[in-house]
PDB file of C-alpha atoms in Angstrom:
ATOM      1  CA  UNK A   1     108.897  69.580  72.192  1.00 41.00           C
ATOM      2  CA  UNK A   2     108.313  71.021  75.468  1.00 58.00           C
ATOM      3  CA  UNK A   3     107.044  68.491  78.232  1.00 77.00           C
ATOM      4  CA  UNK A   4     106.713  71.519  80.636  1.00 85.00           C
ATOM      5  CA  UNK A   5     103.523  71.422  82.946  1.00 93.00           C
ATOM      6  CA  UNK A   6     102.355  75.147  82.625  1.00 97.00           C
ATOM      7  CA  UNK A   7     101.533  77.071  85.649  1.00 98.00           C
ATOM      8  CA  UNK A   8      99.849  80.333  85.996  1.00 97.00           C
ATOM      9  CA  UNK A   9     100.464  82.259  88.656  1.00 97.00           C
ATOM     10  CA  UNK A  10      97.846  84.627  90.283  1.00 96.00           C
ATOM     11  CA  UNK A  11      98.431  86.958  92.988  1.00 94.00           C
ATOM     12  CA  UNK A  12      98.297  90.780  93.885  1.00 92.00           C
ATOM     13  CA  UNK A  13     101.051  90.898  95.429  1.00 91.00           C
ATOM     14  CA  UNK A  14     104.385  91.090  93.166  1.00 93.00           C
ATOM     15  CA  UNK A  15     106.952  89.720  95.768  1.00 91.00           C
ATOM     16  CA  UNK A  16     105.121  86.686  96.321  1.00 90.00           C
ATOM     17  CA  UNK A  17     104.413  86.007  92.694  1.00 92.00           C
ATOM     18  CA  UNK A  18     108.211  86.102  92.106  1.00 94.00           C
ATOM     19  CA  UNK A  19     108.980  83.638  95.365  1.00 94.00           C
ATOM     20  CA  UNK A  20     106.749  80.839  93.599  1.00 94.00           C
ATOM     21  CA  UNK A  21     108.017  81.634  90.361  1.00 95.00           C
ATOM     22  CA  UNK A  22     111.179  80.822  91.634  1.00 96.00           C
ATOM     23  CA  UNK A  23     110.706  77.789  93.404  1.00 96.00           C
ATOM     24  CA  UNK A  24     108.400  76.639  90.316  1.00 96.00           C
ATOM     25  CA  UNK A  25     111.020  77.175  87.826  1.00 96.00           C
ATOM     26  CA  UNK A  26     113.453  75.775  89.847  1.00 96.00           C
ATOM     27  CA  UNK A  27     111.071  72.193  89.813  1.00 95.00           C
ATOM     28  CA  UNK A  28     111.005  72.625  85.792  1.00 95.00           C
ATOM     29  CA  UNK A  29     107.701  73.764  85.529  1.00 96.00           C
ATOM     30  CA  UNK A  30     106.576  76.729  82.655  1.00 96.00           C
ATOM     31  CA  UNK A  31     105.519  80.232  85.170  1.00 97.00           C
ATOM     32  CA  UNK A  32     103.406  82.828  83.717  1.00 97.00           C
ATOM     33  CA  UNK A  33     102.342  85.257  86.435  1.00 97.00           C
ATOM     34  CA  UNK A  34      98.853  87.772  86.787  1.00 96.00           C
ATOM     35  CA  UNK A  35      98.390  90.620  89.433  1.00 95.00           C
ATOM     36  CA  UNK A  36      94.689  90.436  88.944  1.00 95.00           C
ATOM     37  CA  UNK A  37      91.664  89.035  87.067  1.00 95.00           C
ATOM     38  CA  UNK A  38      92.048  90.948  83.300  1.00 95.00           C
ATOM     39  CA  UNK A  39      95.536  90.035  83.269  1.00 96.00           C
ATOM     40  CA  UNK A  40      94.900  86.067  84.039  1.00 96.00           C
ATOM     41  CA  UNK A  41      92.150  86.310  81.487  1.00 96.00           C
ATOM     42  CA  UNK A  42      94.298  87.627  78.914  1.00 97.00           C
ATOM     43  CA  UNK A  43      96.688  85.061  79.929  1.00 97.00           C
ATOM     44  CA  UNK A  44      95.031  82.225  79.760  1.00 96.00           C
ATOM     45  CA  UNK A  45      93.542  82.873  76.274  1.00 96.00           C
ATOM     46  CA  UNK A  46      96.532  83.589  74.650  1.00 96.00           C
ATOM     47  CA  UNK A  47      98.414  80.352  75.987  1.00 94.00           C
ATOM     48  CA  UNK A  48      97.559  76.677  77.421  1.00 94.00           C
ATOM     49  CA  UNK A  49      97.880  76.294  81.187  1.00 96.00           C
ATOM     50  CA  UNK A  50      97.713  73.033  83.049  1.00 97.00           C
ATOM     51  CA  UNK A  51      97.169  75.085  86.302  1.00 97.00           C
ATOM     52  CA  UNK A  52      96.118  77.870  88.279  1.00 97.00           C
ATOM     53  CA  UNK A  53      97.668  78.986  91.673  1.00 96.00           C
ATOM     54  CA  UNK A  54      94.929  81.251  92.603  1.00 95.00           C
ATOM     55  CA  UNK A  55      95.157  84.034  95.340  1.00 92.00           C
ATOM     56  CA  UNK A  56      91.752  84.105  97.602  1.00 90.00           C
ATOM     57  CA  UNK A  57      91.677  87.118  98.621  1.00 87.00           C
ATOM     58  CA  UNK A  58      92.818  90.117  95.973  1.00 86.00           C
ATOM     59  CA  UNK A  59      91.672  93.671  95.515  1.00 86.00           C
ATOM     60  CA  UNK A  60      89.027  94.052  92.989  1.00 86.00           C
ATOM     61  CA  UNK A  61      87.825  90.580  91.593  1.00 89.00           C
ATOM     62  CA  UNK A  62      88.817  87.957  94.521  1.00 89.00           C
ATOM     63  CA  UNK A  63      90.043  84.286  93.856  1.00 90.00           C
ATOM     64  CA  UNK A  64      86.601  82.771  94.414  1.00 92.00           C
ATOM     65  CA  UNK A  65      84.789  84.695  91.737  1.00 94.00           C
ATOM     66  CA  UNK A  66      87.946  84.203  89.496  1.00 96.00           C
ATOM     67  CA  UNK A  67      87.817  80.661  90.100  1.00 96.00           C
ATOM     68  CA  UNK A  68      83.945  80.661  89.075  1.00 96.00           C
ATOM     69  CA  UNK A  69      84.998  82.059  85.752  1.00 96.00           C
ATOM     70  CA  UNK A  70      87.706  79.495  85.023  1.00 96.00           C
ATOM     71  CA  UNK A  71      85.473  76.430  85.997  1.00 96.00           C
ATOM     72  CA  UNK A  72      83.018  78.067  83.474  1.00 96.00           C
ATOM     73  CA  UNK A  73      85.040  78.077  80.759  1.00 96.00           C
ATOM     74  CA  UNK A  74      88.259  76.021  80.989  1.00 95.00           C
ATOM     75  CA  UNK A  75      89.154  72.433  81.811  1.00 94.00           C
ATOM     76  CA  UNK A  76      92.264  73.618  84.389  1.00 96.00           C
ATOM     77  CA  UNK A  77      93.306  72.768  87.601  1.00 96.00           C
ATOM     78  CA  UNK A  78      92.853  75.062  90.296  1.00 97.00           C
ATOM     79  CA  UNK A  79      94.804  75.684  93.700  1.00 96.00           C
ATOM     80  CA  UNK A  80      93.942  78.333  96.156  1.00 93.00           C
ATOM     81  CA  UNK A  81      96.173  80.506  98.027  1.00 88.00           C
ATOM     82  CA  UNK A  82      95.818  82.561 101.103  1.00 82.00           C
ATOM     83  CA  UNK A  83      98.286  83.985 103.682  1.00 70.00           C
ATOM     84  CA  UNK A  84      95.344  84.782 105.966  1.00 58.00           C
ATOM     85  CA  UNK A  85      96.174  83.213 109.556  1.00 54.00           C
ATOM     86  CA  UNK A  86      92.500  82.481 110.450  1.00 51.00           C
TER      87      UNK A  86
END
């Protein structure tokens, strides 16, 4: 049995996806990572995920809209990330 919280990460770019995969697997949490909107979607489908760490502001589809879609259509917590400074 695995009693692993599952986390998906979502983020454009790679070497910040890998710094919170690290710190998540280091806290004994289950990481899957996305770089953008098809790939979460495939994701998600495919597996059960207890929550989304959600980049605001990607290339493309952006976190908000993203975050639209998920509320639509899975029961999944949802945290937003931005490394804006304003």
């Amino acid at each position: 049995m695995n009693d692993q919280a599952h986390i998906l990460v979502v983020d454009d770019e790679p070497d910040l996806r890998e710094m919170v995969e690290e710190y998540l697997k280091k806290q004994g949490f289950s990481v899957l990572m996305a770089q953008n909107g098809a790939v979460m979607r495939q994701l998600i489908a495919e597996q059960a995920i207890d929550l989304v760490l959600l980049d605001v502001r990607m290339p493309g589809e952006d976190g908000l809209s993203l975050a639209r879609f998920l509320r639509e259509h899975y029961s999944v917590g949802i945290i937003m990330l931005t490394a804006m400074g304003e």
